[in-house]
């Protein structure tokens, strides 16, 4: 499975967590410690999405190559100062394409989204849910992958004005019903709220005075890292960090 992380808080450089930390995302691309569900490296692309200091829509940099071969992003990430970002390295599911468009984070308006996991029975298991989308949405998916379809389903809810946590919870419930045993770890942010989920996969949270990090694996040996229990959501806002159980009855706990 992929590795991803997200940050919300005081301005920092994404390079701190992507490249400088002892177990940075770069290290997790070639030496991950908790690859559940198959795979040993995350070599099928990477991406970084961040919010400019002056506001506006997030910026994004993605490539289909392994992060450890990348020459441009280390300096680019070091030059950025941002209050929120999402970064990911991809281990593509067998049968799905290795393209830049398949790499997280996905974006729409103010939103950044990443999926770490797999939808069981893809693509047939998702046919029923896909019917809820406009045909144009289906024909213009960024990539023919489970993550891209999950993002299309989620952003449709967000565009309709759904509460972000409710939208995420509803989607997980529907996908689990259609494709039992799927791994559905999400990261979603609009730059002011950050939501992460654990659904049959690992996620850890580190909360410090300056900001909050959610990551597939801790980026350093800091004892402040706390594993998030399975089937839970983490919601991060200016008010603090909430740990909320995810239930299949679509309870939003909000």
CSV table of C-alpha atoms in Angstrom, one decimal:
chain,number,residue,atom,x,y,z
A,1,UNK,CA,0.0,0.0,0.0
A,2,UNK,CA,1.0,3.6,-0.4
A,3,UNK,CA,2.4,6.0,2.3
A,4,UNK,CA,1.0,9.4,2.9
A,5,UNK,CA,1.1,12.3,5.3
A,6,UNK,CA,-0.6,15.6,5.9
A,7,UNK,CA,0.1,18.7,8.0
A,8,UNK,CA,-2.0,21.5,9.5
A,9,UNK,CA,-0.6,24.3,11.7
A,10,UNK,CA,2.0,27.1,11.8
A,11,UNK,CA,4.0,27.6,8.6
A,12,UNK,CA,6.6,25.0,7.9
A,13,UNK,CA,8.5,23.6,4.8
A,14,UNK,CA,7.1,20.3,3.5
A,15,UNK,CA,10.7,19.3,3.1
A,16,UNK,CA,11.0,18.7,6.9
A,17,UNK,CA,8.6,15.7,6.7
A,18,UNK,CA,9.2,14.7,3.2
A,19,UNK,CA,13.1,14.7,3.1
A,20,UNK,CA,14.8,15.8,6.3
A,21,UNK,CA,13.2,13.7,9.1
A,22,UNK,CA,14.8,10.4,10.1
A,23,UNK,CA,11.9,8.3,8.6
A,24,UNK,CA,10.7,11.0,6.1
A,25,UNK,CA,8.4,10.2,3.3
A,26,UNK,CA,11.4,9.7,1.1
A,27,UNK,CA,12.6,6.8,3.4
A,28,UNK,CA,9.1,5.4,3.5
A,29,UNK,CA,9.2,5.2,-0.3
A,30,UNK,CA,12.0,2.7,-0.3
A,31,UNK,CA,12.1,1.3,3.3
A,32,UNK,CA,8.6,1.4,4.7
A,33,UNK,CA,8.0,-0.3,8.0
A,34,UNK,CA,4.3,-1.2,7.9
A,35,UNK,CA,3.2,-2.2,4.4
A,36,UNK,CA,0.0,-4.0,5.1
A,37,UNK,CA,-1.8,-5.7,2.2
A,38,UNK,CA,1.2,-6.3,-0.1
A,39,UNK,CA,4.2,-4.6,-1.6
A,40,UNK,CA,7.6,-3.7,-0.3
A,41,UNK,CA,8.4,-0.3,-1.8
A,42,UNK,CA,6.4,2.7,-3.0
A,43,UNK,CA,7.9,3.3,-6.4
A,44,UNK,CA,4.8,4.1,-8.6
A,45,UNK,CA,4.8,7.9,-8.3
A,46,UNK,CA,4.5,10.6,-5.7
A,47,UNK,CA,2.9,14.0,-5.2
A,48,UNK,CA,2.8,17.0,-3.0
A,49,UNK,CA,0.0,19.5,-2.6
A,50,UNK,CA,0.3,22.7,-0.6
A,51,UNK,CA,-1.4,26.0,0.1
A,52,UNK,CA,0.3,29.2,-0.9
A,53,UNK,CA,1.0,31.7,2.0
A,54,UNK,CA,-1.1,34.4,0.2
A,55,UNK,CA,-4.1,32.1,0.0
A,56,UNK,CA,-5.9,30.7,-3.0
A,57,UNK,CA,-6.2,27.2,-4.4
A,58,UNK,CA,-3.6,24.6,-3.5
A,59,UNK,CA,-0.5,24.1,-5.7
A,60,UNK,CA,0.5,20.6,-6.7
A,61,UNK,CA,3.6,18.7,-8.0
A,62,UNK,CA,3.3,15.1,-9.1
A,63,UNK,CA,5.4,12.6,-11.0
A,64,UNK,CA,5.0,8.9,-12.0
A,65,UNK,CA,8.6,8.0,-11.0
A,66,UNK,CA,9.9,6.9,-7.6
A,67,UNK,CA,10.5,9.7,-5.2
A,68,UNK,CA,14.1,8.6,-4.6
A,69,UNK,CA,14.9,9.4,-8.2
A,70,UNK,CA,13.4,12.9,-8.1
A,71,UNK,CA,15.8,15.9,-8.6
A,72,UNK,CA,13.5,18.9,-8.5
A,73,UNK,CA,11.1,18.4,-5.6
A,74,UNK,CA,13.6,18.4,-2.7
A,75,UNK,CA,14.7,22.0,-3.5
A,76,UNK,CA,11.1,23.0,-4.4
A,77,UNK,CA,9.7,21.7,-1.1
A,78,UNK,CA,12.4,23.4,0.9
A,79,UNK,CA,11.5,26.7,-0.7
A,80,UNK,CA,7.9,26.5,0.3
A,81,UNK,CA,6.4,27.7,3.5
A,82,UNK,CA,2.8,26.6,4.1
A,83,UNK,CA,0.3,26.0,6.8
A,84,UNK,CA,-1.1,22.9,5.3
A,85,UNK,CA,0.0,20.2,2.8
A,86,UNK,CA,-0.6,16.6,1.7
A,87,UNK,CA,2.1,14.4,0.3
A,88,UNK,CA,2.1,10.8,-0.8
A,89,UNK,CA,4.2,8.0,-2.4
A,90,UNK,CA,2.4,5.4,-4.4
A,91,UNK,CA,2.5,1.6,-4.5
A,92,UNK,CA,0.1,0.9,-7.4
A,93,UNK,CA,-2.4,-2.0,-7.1
A,94,UNK,CA,-1.8,-4.7,-9.7
A,95,UNK,CA,-3.6,-3.9,-12.9
A,96,UNK,CA,-3.8,-0.2,-12.3
A,97,UNK,CA,-1.8,2.2,-14.4
A,98,UNK,CA,1.4,3.9,-13.3
A,99,UNK,CA,0.9,7.5,-14.4
A,100,UNK,CA,1.3,10.9,-13.0
A,101,UNK,CA,-2.4,11.4,-13.0
A,102,UNK,CA,-2.8,8.4,-10.7
A,103,UNK,CA,-0.6,9.8,-8.0
A,104,UNK,CA,-2.1,11.6,-5.0
A,105,UNK,CA,-2.9,14.1,-3.9
A,106,UNK,CA,-6.0,14.7,-6.0
A,107,UNK,CA,-7.5,18.2,-5.9
A,108,UNK,CA,-10.6,20.2,-6.6
A,109,UNK,CA,-11.0,23.8,-5.6
A,110,UNK,CA,-9.7,24.2,-2.1
A,111,UNK,CA,-9.5,20.5,-1.5
A,112,UNK,CA,-6.6,18.0,-1.4
A,113,UNK,CA,-7.3,14.3,-1.1
A,114,UNK,CA,-5.2,11.1,-0.8
A,115,UNK,CA,-6.2,7.5,-0.5
A,116,UNK,CA,-3.9,4.8,1.0
A,117,UNK,CA,-5.4,1.3,0.4
A,118,UNK,CA,-7.4,-0.7,-2.1
A,119,UNK,CA,-11.0,-1.3,-3.1
A,120,UNK,CA,-11.7,-5.0,-3.2
A,121,UNK,CA,-13.2,-6.4,-6.3
A,122,UNK,CA,-12.3,-3.4,-8.4
A,123,UNK,CA,-13.8,-2.3,-10.8
A,124,UNK,CA,-17.0,-4.4,-10.7
A,125,UNK,CA,-17.6,-3.9,-7.0
A,126,UNK,CA,-17.9,-0.1,-7.5
A,127,UNK,CA,-20.3,-0.2,-10.5
A,128,UNK,CA,-23.3,0.6,-8.4
A,129,UNK,CA,-21.7,3.5,-6.6
A,130,UNK,CA,-20.3,4.8,-9.9
A,131,UNK,CA,-23.9,5.1,-11.3
A,132,UNK,CA,-24.5,7.9,-8.8
A,133,UNK,CA,-22.0,10.1,-10.7
A,134,UNK,CA,-22.8,12.2,-13.8
A,135,UNK,CA,-21.5,10.5,-16.9
A,136,UNK,CA,-19.2,13.5,-17.6
A,137,UNK,CA,-17.6,12.9,-14.2
A,138,UNK,CA,-16.9,9.3,-15.0
A,139,UNK,CA,-15.5,10.0,-18.5
A,140,UNK,CA,-13.1,12.6,-17.1
A,141,UNK,CA,-11.7,10.7,-14.1
A,142,UNK,CA,-8.0,11.7,-13.7
A,143,UNK,CA,-7.1,8.0,-13.9
A,144,UNK,CA,-8.8,4.6,-14.2
A,145,UNK,CA,-8.0,3.8,-10.6
A,146,UNK,CA,-10.0,3.1,-7.4
A,147,UNK,CA,-8.5,6.2,-5.7
A,148,UNK,CA,-9.6,8.5,-8.6
A,149,UNK,CA,-13.2,7.1,-8.4
A,150,UNK,CA,-13.2,7.5,-4.6
A,151,UNK,CA,-12.2,11.1,-5.0
A,152,UNK,CA,-14.9,11.7,-7.6
A,153,UNK,CA,-17.5,10.2,-5.2
A,154,UNK,CA,-16.2,12.3,-2.3
A,155,UNK,CA,-16.0,15.6,-4.1
A,156,UNK,CA,-19.5,15.2,-5.4
A,157,UNK,CA,-20.6,15.2,-1.8
A,158,UNK,CA,-18.4,18.1,-0.9
A,159,UNK,CA,-19.7,20.1,-3.9
A,160,UNK,CA,-23.3,19.4,-2.6
A,161,UNK,CA,-22.3,21.1,0.7
A,162,UNK,CA,-21.9,18.0,2.9
A,163,UNK,CA,-19.9,18.3,6.1
A,164,UNK,CA,-16.4,16.9,5.3
A,165,UNK,CA,-16.5,14.3,8.1
A,166,UNK,CA,-20.0,13.2,7.2
A,167,UNK,CA,-19.0,12.9,3.5
A,168,UNK,CA,-16.0,10.8,4.4
A,169,UNK,CA,-18.0,8.6,6.8
A,170,UNK,CA,-20.8,8.0,4.3
A,171,UNK,CA,-18.4,7.1,1.5
A,172,UNK,CA,-16.5,4.6,3.7
A,173,UNK,CA,-19.8,3.0,4.7
A,174,UNK,CA,-21.0,2.7,1.1
A,175,UNK,CA,-17.7,1.3,-0.2
A,176,UNK,CA,-17.4,-1.2,2.7
A,177,UNK,CA,-20.9,-2.4,1.9
A,178,UNK,CA,-20.2,-2.7,-1.8
A,179,UNK,CA,-16.6,-4.0,-1.5
A,180,UNK,CA,-16.1,-5.6,1.9
A,181,UNK,CA,-12.6,-5.8,3.2
A,182,UNK,CA,-11.4,-2.7,1.4
A,183,UNK,CA,-8.6,-0.6,2.8
A,184,UNK,CA,-9.8,3.0,3.1
A,185,UNK,CA,-7.3,5.3,4.7
A,186,UNK,CA,-8.1,8.9,3.6
A,187,UNK,CA,-6.5,12.3,4.0
A,188,UNK,CA,-8.7,15.3,3.2
A,189,UNK,CA,-8.0,19.0,3.8
A,190,UNK,CA,-9.2,22.4,2.6
A,191,UNK,CA,-6.3,24.1,4.3
A,192,UNK,CA,-8.3,24.9,7.5
A,193,UNK,CA,-9.7,21.5,8.4
A,194,UNK,CA,-7.8,18.2,8.1
A,195,UNK,CA,-9.5,14.7,8.3
A,196,UNK,CA,-7.7,11.4,8.3
A,197,UNK,CA,-9.2,7.9,8.5
A,198,UNK,CA,-8.1,4.4,9.4
A,199,UNK,CA,-10.0,1.6,7.8
A,200,UNK,CA,-7.9,-1.6,7.8
A,201,UNK,CA,-4.6,0.3,7.7
A,202,UNK,CA,-2.2,2.3,9.9
A,203,UNK,CA,-2.1,6.0,10.7
A,204,UNK,CA,-0.4,7.9,13.4
A,205,UNK,CA,-0.9,11.4,14.7
A,206,UNK,CA,1.6,13.8,16.3
A,207,UNK,CA,0.3,17.0,17.9
A,208,UNK,CA,2.7,19.7,19.0
A,209,UNK,CA,2.4,23.4,19.8
A,210,UNK,CA,3.1,24.4,16.2
A,211,UNK,CA,0.9,22.0,14.3
A,212,UNK,CA,-0.5,18.5,13.7
A,213,UNK,CA,0.9,15.7,11.5
A,214,UNK,CA,-1.0,12.7,10.3
A,215,UNK,CA,1.1,10.0,8.7
A,216,UNK,CA,1.0,6.4,7.6
A,217,UNK,CA,4.2,5.9,9.6
A,218,UNK,CA,5.8,8.1,12.2
A,219,UNK,CA,8.5,10.3,10.6
A,220,UNK,CA,10.8,10.3,13.6
A,221,UNK,CA,11.2,8.6,17.0
A,222,UNK,CA,9.4,11.4,18.9
A,223,UNK,CA,7.3,9.7,21.6
A,224,UNK,CA,4.5,12.2,20.8
A,225,UNK,CA,3.4,10.0,17.9
A,226,UNK,CA,0.2,8.1,18.7
A,227,UNK,CA,-1.3,5.3,16.6
A,228,UNK,CA,-4.8,5.9,15.5
A,229,UNK,CA,-7.1,2.9,16.3
A,230,UNK,CA,-8.6,1.1,13.3
A,231,UNK,CA,-12.0,2.3,12.1
A,232,UNK,CA,-11.5,5.8,13.4
A,233,UNK,CA,-11.3,9.3,12.1
A,234,UNK,CA,-9.1,12.2,13.2
A,235,UNK,CA,-10.4,15.7,12.7
A,236,UNK,CA,-8.0,18.6,13.1
A,237,UNK,CA,-9.1,22.2,13.3
A,238,UNK,CA,-7.9,25.4,14.9
A,239,UNK,CA,-9.9,24.2,18.0
A,240,UNK,CA,-7.8,21.1,18.4
A,241,UNK,CA,-7.6,17.4,17.5
A,242,UNK,CA,-10.6,15.0,17.8
A,243,UNK,CA,-10.5,11.2,17.6
A,244,UNK,CA,-13.8,9.8,16.4
A,245,UNK,CA,-15.0,6.3,15.8
A,246,UNK,CA,-16.2,5.4,12.3
A,247,UNK,CA,-19.4,3.4,12.2
A,248,UNK,CA,-21.2,1.7,9.3
A,249,UNK,CA,-24.5,3.3,10.2
A,250,UNK,CA,-23.0,6.6,8.8
A,251,UNK,CA,-22.9,8.3,12.1
A,252,UNK,CA,-20.9,11.5,11.6
A,253,UNK,CA,-20.1,12.0,15.3
A,254,UNK,CA,-20.0,15.7,14.5
